[in-house]
mmCIF file of C-alpha atoms in Angstrom:
data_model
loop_
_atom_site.group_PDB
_atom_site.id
_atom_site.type_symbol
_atom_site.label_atom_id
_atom_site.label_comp_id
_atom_site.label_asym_id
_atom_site.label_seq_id
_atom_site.Cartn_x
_atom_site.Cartn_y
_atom_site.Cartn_z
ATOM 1 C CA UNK A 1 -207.628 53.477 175.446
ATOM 2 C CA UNK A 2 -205.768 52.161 172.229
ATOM 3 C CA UNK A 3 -205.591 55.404 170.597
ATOM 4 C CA UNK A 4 -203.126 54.362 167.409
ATOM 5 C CA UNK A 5 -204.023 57.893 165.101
ATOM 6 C CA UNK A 6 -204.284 61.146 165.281
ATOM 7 C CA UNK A 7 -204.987 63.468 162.221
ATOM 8 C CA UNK A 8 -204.588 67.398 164.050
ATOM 9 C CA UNK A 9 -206.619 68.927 161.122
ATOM 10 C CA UNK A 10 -209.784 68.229 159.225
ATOM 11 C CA UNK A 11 -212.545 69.650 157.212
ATOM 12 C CA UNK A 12 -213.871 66.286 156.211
ATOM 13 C CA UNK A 13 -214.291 64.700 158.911
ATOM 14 C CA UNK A 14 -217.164 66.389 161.220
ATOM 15 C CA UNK A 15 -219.754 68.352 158.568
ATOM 16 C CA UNK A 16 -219.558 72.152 159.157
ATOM 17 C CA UNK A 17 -216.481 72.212 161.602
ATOM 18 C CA UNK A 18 -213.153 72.361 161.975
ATOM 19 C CA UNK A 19 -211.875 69.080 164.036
ATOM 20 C CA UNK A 20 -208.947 67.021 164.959
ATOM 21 C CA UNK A 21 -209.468 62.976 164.438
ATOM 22 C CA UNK A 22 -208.539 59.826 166.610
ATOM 23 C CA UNK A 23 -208.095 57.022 165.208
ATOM 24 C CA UNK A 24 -208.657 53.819 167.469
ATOM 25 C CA UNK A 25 -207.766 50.146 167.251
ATOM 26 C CA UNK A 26 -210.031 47.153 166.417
ATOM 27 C CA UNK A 27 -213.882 46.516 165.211
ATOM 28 C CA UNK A 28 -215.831 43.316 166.123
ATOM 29 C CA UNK A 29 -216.547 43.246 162.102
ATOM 30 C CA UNK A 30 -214.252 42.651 159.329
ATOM 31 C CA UNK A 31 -215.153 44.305 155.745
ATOM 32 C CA UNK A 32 -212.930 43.089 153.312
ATOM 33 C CA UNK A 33 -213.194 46.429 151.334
ATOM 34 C CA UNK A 34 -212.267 48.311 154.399
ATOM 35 C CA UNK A 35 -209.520 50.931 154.048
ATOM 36 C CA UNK A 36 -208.824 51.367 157.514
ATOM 37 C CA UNK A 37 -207.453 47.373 157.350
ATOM 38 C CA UNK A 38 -204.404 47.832 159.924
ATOM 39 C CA UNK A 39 -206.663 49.281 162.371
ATOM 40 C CA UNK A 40 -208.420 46.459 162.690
ATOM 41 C CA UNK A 41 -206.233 43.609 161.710
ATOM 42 C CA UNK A 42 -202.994 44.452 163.100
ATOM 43 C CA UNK A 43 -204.073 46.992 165.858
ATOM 44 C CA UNK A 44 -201.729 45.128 168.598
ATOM 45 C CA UNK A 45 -198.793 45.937 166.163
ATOM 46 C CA UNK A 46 -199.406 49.510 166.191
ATOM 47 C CA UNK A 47 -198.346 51.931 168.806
ATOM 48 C CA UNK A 48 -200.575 53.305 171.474
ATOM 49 C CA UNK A 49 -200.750 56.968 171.234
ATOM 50 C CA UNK A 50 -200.621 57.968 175.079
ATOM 51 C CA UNK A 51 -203.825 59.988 176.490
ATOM 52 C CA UNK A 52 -201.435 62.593 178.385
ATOM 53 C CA UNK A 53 -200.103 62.970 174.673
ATOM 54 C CA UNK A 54 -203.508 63.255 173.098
ATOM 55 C CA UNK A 55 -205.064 65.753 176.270
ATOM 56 C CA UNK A 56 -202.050 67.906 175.397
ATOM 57 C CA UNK A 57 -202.766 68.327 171.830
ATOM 58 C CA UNK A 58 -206.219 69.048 172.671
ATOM 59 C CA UNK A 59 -205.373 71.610 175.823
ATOM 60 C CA UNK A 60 -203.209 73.775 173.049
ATOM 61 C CA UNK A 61 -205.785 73.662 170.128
ATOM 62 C CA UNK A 62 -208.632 75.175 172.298
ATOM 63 C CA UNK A 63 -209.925 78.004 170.003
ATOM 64 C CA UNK A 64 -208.624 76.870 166.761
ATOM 65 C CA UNK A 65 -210.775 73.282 166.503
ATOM 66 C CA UNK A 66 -214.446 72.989 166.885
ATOM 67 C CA UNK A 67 -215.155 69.416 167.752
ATOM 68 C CA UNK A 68 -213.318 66.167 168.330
ATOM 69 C CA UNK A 69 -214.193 63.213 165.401
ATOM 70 C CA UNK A 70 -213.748 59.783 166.961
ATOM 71 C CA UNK A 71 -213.003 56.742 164.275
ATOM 72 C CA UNK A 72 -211.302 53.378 163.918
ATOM 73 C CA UNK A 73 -211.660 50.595 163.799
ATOM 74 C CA UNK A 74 -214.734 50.800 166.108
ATOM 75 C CA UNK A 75 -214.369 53.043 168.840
ATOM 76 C CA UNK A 76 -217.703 51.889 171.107
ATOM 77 C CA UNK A 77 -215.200 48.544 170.777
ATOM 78 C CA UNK A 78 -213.288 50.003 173.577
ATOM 79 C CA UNK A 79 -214.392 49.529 177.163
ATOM 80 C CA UNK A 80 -213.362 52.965 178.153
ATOM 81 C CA UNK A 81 -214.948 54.970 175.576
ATOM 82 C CA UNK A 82 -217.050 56.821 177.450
ATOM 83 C CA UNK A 83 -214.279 58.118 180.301
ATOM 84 C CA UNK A 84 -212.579 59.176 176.822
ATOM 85 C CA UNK A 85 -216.014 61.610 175.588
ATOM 86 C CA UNK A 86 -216.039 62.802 178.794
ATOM 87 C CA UNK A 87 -212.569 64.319 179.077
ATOM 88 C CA UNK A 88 -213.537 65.820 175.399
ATOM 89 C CA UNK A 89 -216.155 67.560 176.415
ATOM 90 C CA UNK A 90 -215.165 68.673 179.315
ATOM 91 C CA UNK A 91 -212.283 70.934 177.172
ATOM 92 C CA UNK A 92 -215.011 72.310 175.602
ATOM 93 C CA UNK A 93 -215.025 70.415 172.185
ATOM 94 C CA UNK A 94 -218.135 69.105 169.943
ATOM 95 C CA UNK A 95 -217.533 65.208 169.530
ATOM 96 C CA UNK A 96 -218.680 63.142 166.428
ATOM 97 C CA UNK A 97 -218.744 59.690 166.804
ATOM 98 C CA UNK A 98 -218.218 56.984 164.078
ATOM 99 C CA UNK A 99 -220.131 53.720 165.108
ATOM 100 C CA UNK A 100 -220.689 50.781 162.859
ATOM 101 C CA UNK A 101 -224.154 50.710 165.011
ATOM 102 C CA UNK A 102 -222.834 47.372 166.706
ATOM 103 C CA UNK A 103 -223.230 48.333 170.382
ATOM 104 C CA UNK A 104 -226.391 49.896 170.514
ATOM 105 C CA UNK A 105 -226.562 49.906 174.271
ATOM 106 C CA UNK A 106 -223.370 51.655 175.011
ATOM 107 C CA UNK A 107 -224.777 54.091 172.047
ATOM 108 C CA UNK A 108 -227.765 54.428 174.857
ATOM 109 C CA UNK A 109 -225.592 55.627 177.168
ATOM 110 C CA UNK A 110 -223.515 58.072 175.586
ATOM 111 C CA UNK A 111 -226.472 59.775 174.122
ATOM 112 C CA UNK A 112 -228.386 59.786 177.398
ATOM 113 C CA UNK A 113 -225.170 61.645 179.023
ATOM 114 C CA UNK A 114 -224.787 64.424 176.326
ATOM 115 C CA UNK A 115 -221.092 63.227 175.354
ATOM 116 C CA UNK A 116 -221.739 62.683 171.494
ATOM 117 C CA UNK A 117 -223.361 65.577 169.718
ATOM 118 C CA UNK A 118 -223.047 64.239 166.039
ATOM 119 C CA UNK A 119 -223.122 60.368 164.802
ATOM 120 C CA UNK A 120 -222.238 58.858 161.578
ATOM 121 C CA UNK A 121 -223.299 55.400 161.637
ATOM 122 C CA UNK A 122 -221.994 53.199 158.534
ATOM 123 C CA UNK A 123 -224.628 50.861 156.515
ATOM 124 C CA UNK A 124 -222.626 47.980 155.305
ATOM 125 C CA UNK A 125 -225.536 46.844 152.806
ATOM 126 C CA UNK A 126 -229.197 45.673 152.758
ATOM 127 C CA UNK A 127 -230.087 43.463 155.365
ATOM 128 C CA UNK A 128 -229.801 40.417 153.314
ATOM 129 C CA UNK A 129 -226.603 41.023 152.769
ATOM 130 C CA UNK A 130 -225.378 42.742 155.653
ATOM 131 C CA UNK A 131 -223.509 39.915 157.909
ATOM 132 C CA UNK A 132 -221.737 38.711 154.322
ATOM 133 C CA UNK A 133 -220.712 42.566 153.313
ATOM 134 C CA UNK A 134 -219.152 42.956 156.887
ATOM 135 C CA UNK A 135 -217.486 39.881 156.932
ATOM 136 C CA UNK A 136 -219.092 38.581 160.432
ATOM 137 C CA UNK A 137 -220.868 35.227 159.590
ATOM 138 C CA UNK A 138 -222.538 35.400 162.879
ATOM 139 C CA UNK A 139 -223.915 38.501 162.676
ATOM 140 C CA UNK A 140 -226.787 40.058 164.645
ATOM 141 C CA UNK A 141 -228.919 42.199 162.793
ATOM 142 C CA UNK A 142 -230.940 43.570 165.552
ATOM 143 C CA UNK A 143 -228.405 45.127 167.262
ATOM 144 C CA UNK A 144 -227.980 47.259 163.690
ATOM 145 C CA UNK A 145 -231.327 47.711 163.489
ATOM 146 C CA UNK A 146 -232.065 48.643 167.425
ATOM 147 C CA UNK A 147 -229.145 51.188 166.549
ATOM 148 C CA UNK A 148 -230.253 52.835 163.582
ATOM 149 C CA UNK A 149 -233.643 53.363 165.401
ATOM 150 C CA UNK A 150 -231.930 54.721 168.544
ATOM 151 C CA UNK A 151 -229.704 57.348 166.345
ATOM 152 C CA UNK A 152 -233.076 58.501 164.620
ATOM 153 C CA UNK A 153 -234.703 59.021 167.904
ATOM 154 C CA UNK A 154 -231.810 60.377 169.673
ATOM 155 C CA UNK A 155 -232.812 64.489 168.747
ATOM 156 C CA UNK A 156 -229.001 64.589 167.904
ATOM 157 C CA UNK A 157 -227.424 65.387 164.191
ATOM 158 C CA UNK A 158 -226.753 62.326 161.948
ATOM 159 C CA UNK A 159 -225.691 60.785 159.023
ATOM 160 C CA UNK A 160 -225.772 57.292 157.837
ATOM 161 C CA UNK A 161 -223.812 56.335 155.024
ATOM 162 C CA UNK A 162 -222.796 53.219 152.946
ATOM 163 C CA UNK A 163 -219.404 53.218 151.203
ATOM 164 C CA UNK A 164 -220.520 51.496 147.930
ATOM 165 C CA UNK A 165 -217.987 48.680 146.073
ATOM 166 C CA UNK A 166 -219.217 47.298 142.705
ATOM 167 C CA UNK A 167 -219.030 44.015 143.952
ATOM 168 C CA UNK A 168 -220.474 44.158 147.043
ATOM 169 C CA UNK A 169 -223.725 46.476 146.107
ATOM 170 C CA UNK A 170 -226.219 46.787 143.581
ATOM 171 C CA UNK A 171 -228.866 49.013 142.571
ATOM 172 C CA UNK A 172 -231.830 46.546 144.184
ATOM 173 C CA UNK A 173 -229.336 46.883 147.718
ATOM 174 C CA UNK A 174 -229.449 50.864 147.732
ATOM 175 C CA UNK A 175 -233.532 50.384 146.925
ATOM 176 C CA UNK A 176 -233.609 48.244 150.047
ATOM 177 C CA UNK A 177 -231.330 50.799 151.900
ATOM 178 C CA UNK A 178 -233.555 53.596 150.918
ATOM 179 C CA UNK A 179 -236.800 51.801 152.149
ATOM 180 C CA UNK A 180 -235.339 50.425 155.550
ATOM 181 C CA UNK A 181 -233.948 54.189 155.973
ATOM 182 C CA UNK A 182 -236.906 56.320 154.814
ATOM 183 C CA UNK A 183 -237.374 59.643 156.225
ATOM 184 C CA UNK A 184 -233.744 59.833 158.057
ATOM 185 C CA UNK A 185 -231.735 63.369 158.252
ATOM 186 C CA UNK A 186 -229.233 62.503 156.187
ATOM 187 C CA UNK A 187 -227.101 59.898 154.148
ATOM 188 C CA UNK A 188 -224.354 59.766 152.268
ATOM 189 C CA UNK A 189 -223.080 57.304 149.263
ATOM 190 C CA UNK A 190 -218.972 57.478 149.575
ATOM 191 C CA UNK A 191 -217.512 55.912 146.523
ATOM 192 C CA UNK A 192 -214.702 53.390 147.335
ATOM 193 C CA UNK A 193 -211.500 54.158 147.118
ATOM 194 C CA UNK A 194 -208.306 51.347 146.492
ATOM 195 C CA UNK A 195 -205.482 51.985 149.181
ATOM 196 C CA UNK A 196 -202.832 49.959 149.960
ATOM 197 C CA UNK A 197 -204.694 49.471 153.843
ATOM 198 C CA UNK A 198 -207.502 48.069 152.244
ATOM 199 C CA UNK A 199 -208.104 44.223 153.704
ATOM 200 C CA UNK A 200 -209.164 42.347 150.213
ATOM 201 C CA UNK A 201 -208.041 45.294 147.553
ATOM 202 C CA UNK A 202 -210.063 42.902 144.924
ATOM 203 C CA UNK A 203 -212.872 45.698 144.519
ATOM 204 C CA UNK A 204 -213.931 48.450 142.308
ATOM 205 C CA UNK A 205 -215.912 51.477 142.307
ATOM 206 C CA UNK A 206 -218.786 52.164 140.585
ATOM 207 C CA UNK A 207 -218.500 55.683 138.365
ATOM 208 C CA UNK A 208 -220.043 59.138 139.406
ATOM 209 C CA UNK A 209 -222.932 58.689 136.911
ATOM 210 C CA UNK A 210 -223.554 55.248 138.554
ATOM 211 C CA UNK A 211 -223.436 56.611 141.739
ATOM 212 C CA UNK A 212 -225.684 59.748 141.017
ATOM 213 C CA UNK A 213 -228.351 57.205 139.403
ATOM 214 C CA UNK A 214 -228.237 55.416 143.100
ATOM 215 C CA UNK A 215 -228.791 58.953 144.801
ATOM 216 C CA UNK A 216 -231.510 59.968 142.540
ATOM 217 C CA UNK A 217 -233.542 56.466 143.327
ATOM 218 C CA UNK A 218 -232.662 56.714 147.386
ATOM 219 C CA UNK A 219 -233.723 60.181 147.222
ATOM 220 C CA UNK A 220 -237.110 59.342 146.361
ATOM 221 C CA UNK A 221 -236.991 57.947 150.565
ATOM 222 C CA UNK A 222 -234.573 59.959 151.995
ATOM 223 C CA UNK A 223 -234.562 63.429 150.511
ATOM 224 C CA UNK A 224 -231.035 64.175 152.005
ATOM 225 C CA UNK A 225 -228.986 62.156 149.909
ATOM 226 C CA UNK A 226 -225.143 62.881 149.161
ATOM 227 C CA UNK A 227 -222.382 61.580 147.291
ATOM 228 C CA UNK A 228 -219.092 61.813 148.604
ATOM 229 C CA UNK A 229 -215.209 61.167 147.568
ATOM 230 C CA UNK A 230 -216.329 61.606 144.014
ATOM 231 C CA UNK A 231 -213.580 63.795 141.933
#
């Protein structure tokens, strides 16, 4: 398991809990705006975080943390994933999973054996643009779409969200979003942020009153519409 992160506190990460994050290594899909860029460019560089190190942690913080919020990179990208969810909640934690939606049938199987209990699945665009936006020219958009039906059947809690770049999204893309997503439990519009991990750091954001005009028009589909990272 290439764990190469660990953040021992969050309130951000998994909605209404307190949780410790791992970070993993590598994603089958490239965004250029991503700000997780080392993770998944230059994951062999980083250092492996050993488990025993990691089921220590999580032995001592029984009590204090909630839930367990698993990230990357793209963590159904590693084969032993599931062996991973397992150990988690078998200590007794909640696990949130962060999926790019790329794997739907190992998304199957977690669901069908109770080790995720919340999923955040990220929307790189509209369809159209979807294979360009996550920088995978061979992209294969029924596996995203097989996945984003799966999560909405799945009975667990949910989010999708789409981290929005000026020059990567317009208004007409969140209208498509909204109409492909209709009726969903929840989704969020994170503003991009410029970091020095970010793969291409050629983009911009788009302002809060740009952003709340895009949340008023999705929420016309999806009633549960947030914004998030906006100061």
């Amino acid at each position: 398991m290439e764990i190469k992160g660990l953040a021992k506190t969050t309130l951000l990460d998994y909605p209404g809990h307190v949780a410790a994050t791992l970070f993993v290594g590598n994603c089958q899909f490239k965004c250029p705006f991503c700000h997780n860029g080392s993770l998944v460019t230059k994951a062999a560089q980083l250092p492996n975080i050993p488990l025993e190190e990691i089921y220590t942690f999580l032995e001592k913080r029984r009590g204090v943390l909630d839930g367990i919020c698993v990230t990357g990179g793209e963590p159904t990208f590693q084969p032993d994933l599931r062996e991973l969810l397992y150990d988690i909640k078998s200590m007794g934690y909640l696990v949130k999973l962060d999926t790019n939606g790329y794997d739907p049938i190992q998304l199957d199987h977690l669901f069908n054996e109770g080790l995720v209990d919340y999923v955040a699945m990220d929307i790189k665009n509209s369809q159209e643009k979807y294979a360009k936006t996550a920088g995978l020219a061979n992209l294969d958009l029924t596996r995203i779409k097989l996945s984003v039906d799966l999560i909405r059947d799945s009975g667990l809690d949910y989010e999708f969200r789409t981290t929005v770049v000026r020059e990567l999204h317009s208004i007409d893309d969140m209208y498509q979003i909204a109409r492909w997503l209709e009726g969903s439990m929840a989704y969020y519009l994170q503003s991009y942020v410029a970091s020095e991990d970010v793969i291409m750091p050629i983009f911009s954001s788009y302002s809060k009153e740009e952003l709340t005009a895009m949340q008023a028009l999705m929420q016309t589909y999806i009633p549960q519409v947030f914004l998030r990272g906006i100061d």
